[in-house]
N, CA, C and O of each residue as an XYZ file, in Angstrom:
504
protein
N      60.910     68.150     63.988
C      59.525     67.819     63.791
C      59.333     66.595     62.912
O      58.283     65.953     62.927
N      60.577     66.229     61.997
C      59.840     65.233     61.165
C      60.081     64.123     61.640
O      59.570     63.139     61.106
N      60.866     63.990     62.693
C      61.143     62.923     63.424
C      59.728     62.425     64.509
O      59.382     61.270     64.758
N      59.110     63.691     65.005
C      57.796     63.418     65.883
C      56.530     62.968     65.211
O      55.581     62.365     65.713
N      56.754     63.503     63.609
C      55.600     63.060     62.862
C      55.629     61.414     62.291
O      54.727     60.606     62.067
N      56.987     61.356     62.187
C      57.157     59.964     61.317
C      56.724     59.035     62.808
O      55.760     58.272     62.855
N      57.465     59.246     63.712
C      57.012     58.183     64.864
C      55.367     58.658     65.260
O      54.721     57.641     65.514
N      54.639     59.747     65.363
C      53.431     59.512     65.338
C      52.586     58.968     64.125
O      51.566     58.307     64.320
N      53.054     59.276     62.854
C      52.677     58.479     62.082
C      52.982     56.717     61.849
O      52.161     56.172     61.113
N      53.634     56.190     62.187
C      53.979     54.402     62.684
C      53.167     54.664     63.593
O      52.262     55.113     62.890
N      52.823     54.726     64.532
C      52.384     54.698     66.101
C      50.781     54.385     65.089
O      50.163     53.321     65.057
N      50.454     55.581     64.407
C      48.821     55.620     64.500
C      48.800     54.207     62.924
O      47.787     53.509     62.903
N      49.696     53.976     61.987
C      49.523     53.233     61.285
C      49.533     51.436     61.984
O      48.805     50.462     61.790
N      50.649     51.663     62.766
C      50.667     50.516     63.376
C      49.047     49.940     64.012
O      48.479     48.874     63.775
N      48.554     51.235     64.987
C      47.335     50.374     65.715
C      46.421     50.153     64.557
O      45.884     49.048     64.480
N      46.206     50.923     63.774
C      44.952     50.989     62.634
C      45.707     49.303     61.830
O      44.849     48.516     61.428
N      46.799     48.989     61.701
C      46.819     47.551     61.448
C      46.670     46.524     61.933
O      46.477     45.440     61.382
N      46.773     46.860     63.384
C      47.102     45.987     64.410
C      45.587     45.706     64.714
O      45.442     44.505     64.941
N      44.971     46.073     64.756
C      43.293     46.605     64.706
C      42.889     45.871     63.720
O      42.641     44.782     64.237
N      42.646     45.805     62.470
C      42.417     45.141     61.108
C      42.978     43.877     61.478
O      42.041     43.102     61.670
N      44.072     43.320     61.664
C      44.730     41.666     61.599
C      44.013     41.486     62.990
O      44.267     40.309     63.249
N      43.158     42.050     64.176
C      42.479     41.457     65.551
C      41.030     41.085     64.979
O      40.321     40.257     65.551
N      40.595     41.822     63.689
C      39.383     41.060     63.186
C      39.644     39.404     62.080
O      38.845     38.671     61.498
N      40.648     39.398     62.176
C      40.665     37.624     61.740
C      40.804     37.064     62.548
O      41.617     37.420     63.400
N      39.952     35.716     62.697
C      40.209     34.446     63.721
C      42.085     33.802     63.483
O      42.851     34.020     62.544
N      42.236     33.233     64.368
C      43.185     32.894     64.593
C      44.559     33.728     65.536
O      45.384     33.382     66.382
N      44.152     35.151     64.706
C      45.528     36.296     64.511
C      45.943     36.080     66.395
O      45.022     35.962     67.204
N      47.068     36.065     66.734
C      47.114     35.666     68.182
C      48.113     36.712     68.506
O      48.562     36.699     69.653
N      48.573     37.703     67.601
C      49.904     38.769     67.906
C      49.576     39.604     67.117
O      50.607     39.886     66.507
N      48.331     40.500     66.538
C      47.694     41.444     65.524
C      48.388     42.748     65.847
O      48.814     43.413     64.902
N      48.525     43.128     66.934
C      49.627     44.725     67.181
C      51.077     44.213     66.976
O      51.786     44.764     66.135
N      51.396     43.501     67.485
C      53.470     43.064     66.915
C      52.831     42.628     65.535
O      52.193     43.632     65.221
N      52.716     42.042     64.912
C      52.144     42.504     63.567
C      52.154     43.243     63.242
O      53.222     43.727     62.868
N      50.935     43.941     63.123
C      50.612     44.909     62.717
C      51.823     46.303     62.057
O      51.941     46.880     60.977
N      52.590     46.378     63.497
C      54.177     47.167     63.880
C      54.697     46.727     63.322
O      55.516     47.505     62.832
N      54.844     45.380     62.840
C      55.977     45.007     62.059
C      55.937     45.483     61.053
O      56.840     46.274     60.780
N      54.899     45.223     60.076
C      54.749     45.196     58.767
C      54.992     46.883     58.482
O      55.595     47.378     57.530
N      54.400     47.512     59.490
C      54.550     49.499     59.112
C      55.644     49.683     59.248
O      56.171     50.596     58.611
N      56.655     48.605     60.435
C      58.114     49.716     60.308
C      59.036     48.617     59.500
O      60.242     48.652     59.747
N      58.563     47.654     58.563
C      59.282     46.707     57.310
C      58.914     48.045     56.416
O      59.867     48.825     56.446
N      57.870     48.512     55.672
C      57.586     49.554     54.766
C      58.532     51.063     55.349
O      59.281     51.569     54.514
N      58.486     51.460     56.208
C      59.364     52.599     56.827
C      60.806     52.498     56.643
O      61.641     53.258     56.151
N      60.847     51.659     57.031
C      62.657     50.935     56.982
C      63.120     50.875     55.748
O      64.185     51.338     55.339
N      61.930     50.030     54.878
C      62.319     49.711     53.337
C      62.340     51.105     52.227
O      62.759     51.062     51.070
N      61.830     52.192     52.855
C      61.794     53.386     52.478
C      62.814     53.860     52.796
O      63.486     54.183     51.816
N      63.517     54.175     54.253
C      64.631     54.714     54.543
C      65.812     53.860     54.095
O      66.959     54.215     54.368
N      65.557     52.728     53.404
C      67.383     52.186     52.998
C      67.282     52.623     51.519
O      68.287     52.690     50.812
N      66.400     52.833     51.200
C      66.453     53.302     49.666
C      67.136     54.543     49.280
O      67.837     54.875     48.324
N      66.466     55.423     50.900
C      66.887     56.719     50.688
C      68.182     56.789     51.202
O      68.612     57.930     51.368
N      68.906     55.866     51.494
C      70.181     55.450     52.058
C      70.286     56.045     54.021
O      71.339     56.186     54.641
N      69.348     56.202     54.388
C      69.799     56.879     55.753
C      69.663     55.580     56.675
O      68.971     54.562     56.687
N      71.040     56.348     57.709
C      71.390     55.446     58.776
C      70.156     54.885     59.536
O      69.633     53.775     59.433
N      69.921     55.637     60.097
C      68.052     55.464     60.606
C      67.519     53.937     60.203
O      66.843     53.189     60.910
N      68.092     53.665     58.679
C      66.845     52.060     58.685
C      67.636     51.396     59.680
O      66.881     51.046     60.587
N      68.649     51.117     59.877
C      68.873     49.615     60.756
C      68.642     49.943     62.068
O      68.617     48.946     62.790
N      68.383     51.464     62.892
C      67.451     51.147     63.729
C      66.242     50.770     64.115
O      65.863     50.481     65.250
N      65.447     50.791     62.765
C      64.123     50.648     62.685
C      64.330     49.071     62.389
O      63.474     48.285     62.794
N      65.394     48.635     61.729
C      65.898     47.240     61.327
C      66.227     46.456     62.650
O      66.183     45.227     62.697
N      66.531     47.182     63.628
C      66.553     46.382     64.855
C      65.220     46.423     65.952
O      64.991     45.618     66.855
N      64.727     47.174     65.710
C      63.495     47.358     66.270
C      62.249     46.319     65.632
O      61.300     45.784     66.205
N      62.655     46.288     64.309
C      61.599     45.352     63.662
C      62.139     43.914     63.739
O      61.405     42.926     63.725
N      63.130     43.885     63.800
C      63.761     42.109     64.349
C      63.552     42.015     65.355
O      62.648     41.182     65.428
N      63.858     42.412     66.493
C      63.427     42.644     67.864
C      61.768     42.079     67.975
O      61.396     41.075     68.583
N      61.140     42.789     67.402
C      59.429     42.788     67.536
C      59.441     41.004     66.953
O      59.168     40.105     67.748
N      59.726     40.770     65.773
C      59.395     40.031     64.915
C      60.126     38.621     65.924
O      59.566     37.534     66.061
N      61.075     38.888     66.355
C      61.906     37.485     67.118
C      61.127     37.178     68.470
O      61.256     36.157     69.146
N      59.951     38.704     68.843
C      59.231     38.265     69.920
C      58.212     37.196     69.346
O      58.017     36.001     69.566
N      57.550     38.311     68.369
C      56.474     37.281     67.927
C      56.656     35.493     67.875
O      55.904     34.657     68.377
N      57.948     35.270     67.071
C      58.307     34.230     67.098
C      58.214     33.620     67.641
O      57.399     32.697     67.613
N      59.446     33.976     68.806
C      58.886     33.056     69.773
C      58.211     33.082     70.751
O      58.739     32.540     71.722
N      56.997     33.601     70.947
C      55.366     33.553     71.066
C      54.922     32.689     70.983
O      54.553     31.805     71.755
N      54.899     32.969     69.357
C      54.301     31.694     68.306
C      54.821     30.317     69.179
O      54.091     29.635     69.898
N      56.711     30.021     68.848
C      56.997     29.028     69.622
C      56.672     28.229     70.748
O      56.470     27.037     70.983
N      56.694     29.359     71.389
C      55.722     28.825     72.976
C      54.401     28.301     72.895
O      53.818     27.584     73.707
N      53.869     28.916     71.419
C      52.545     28.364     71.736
C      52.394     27.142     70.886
O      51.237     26.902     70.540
N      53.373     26.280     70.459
C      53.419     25.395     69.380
C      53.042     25.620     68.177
O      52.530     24.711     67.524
N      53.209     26.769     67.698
C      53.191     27.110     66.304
C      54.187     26.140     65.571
O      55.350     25.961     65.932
N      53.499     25.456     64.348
C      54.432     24.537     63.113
C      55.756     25.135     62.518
O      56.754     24.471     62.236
N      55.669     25.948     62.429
C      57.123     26.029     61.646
C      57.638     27.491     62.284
O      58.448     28.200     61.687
N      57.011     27.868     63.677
C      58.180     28.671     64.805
C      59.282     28.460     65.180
O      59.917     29.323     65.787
N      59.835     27.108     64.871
C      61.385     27.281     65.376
C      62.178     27.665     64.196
O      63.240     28.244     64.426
N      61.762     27.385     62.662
C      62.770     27.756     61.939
C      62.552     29.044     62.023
O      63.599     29.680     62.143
N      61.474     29.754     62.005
C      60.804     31.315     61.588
C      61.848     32.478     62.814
O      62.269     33.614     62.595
N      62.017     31.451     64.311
C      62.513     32.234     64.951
C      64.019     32.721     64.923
O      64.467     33.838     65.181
N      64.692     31.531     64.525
C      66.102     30.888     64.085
C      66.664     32.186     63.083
O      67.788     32.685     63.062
N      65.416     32.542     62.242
C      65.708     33.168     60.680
C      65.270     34.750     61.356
O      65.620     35.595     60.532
N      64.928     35.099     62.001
C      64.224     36.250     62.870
C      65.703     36.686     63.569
O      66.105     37.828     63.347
N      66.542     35.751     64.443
C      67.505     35.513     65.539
C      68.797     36.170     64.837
O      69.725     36.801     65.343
N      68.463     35.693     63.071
C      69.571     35.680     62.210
C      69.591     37.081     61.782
O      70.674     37.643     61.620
N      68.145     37.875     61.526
C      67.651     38.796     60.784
C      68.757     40.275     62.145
O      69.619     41.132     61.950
N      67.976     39.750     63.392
C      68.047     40.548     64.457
C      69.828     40.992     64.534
O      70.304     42.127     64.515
N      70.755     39.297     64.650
C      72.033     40.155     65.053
C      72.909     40.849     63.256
O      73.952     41.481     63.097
N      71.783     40.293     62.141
C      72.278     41.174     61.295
C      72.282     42.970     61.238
O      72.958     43.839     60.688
N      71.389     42.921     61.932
C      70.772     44.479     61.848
C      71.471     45.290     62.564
O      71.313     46.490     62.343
N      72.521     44.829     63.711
C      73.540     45.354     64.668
C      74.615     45.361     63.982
O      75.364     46.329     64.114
N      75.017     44.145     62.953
C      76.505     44.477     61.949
C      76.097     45.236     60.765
O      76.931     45.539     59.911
N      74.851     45.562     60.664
C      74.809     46.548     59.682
C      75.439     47.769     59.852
O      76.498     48.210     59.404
N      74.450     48.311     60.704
C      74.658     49.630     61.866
C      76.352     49.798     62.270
O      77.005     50.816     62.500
N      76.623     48.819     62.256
C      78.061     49.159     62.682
C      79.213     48.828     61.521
O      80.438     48.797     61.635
N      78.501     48.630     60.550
C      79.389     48.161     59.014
C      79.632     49.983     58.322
O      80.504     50.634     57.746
N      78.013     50.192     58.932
C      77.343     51.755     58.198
C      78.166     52.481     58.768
O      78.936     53.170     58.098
N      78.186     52.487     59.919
C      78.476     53.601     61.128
C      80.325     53.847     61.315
O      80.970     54.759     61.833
N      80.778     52.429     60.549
C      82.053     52.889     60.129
C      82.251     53.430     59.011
O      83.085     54.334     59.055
N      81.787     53.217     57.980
C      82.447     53.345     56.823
C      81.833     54.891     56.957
O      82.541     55.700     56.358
N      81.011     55.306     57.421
C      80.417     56.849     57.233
C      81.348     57.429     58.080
O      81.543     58.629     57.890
N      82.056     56.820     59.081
C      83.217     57.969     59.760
C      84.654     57.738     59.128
O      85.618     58.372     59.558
N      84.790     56.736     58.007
C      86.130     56.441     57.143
C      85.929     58.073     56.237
O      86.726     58.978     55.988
N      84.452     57.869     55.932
C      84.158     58.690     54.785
C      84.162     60.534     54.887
O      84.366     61.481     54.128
N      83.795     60.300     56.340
C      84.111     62.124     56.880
C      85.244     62.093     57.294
O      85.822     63.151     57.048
N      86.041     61.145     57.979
C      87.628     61.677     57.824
C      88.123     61.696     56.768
O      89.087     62.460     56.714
N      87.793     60.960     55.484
C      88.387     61.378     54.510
C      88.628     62.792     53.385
O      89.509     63.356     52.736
N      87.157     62.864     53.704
C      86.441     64.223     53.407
C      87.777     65.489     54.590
O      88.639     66.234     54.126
N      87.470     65.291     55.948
C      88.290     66.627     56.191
C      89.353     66.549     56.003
O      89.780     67.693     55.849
N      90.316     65.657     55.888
C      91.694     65.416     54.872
C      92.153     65.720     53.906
O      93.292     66.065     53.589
N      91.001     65.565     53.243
C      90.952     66.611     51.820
C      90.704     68.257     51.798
O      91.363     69.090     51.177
N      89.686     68.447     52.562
C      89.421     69.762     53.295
C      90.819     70.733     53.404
O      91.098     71.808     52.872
N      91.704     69.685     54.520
C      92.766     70.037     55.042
C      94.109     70.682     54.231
O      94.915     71.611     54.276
N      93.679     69.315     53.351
C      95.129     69.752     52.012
C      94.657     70.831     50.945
O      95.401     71.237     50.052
N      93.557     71.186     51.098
C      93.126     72.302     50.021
C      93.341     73.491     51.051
O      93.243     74.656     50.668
N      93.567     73.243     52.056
C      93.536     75.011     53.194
C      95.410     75.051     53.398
O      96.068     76.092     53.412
N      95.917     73.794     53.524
C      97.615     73.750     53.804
C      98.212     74.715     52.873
O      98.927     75.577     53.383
N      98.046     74.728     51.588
C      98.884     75.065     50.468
C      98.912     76.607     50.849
O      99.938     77.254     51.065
N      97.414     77.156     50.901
C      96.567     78.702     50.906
C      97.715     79.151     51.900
O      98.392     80.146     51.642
N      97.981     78.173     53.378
C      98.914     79.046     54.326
C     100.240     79.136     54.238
O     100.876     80.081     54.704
N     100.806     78.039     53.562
C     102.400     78.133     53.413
C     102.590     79.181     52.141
O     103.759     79.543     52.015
N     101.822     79.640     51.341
C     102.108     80.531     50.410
C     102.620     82.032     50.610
O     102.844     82.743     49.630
């Protein structure tokens, strides 16, 4: 369940932002916005709390954010090519995270039942 609430909760924070940034002139991407900024705060919550979970939300929000970009780009936005470049950079970081994480957390449970192991060995040869 807390998995259905947290994604219905982004879902309903996202439009209620995305909604708010469509009442300023200019805003030309107010929902990828909007999404961004709720799952930057979500994400920035879940790396604190250390769970694997942010760098999917970390790729999901680079993803969004490298669209916007280049959006923007296409539409001759001023300083879209560096923004996308740094977005491009953000995006394939968020995949060597995940997989920096995703090892060292299976170094860390094999190490764990190794230890497990040598505390049960002794109990049977006795």
């Amino acid at each position: 369940w807390q998995t259905v609430i947290l994604v219905v909760g982004v879902a309903a924070l996202s439009a209620a932002t995305g909604y708010v940034l469509s009442l300023i002139p200019g805003q030309n991407t107010p929902y990828i916005d909007g999404t961004t900024n709720v799952l930057a705060i979500v994400a920035a919550i879940l790396m604190m709390l250390r769970y694997r979970e942010q760098f999917t939300l970390y790729i999901v929000l680079d993803g969004l954010s490298l669209v916007m970009w280049i959006l923007r780009l296409a539409g001759g936005g001023p300083s879209a090519a560096v923004l996308t470049v740094m977005w491009a950079a953000y995006f394939i970081n968020a995949f060597y995270g995940y997989a920096i994480w995703t090892r060292g957390s299976k170094k860390q449970n094999d190490l764990q039942e190794s230890r497990n192991e040598s505390k049960i060995l002794p109990l049977i040869h006795k």
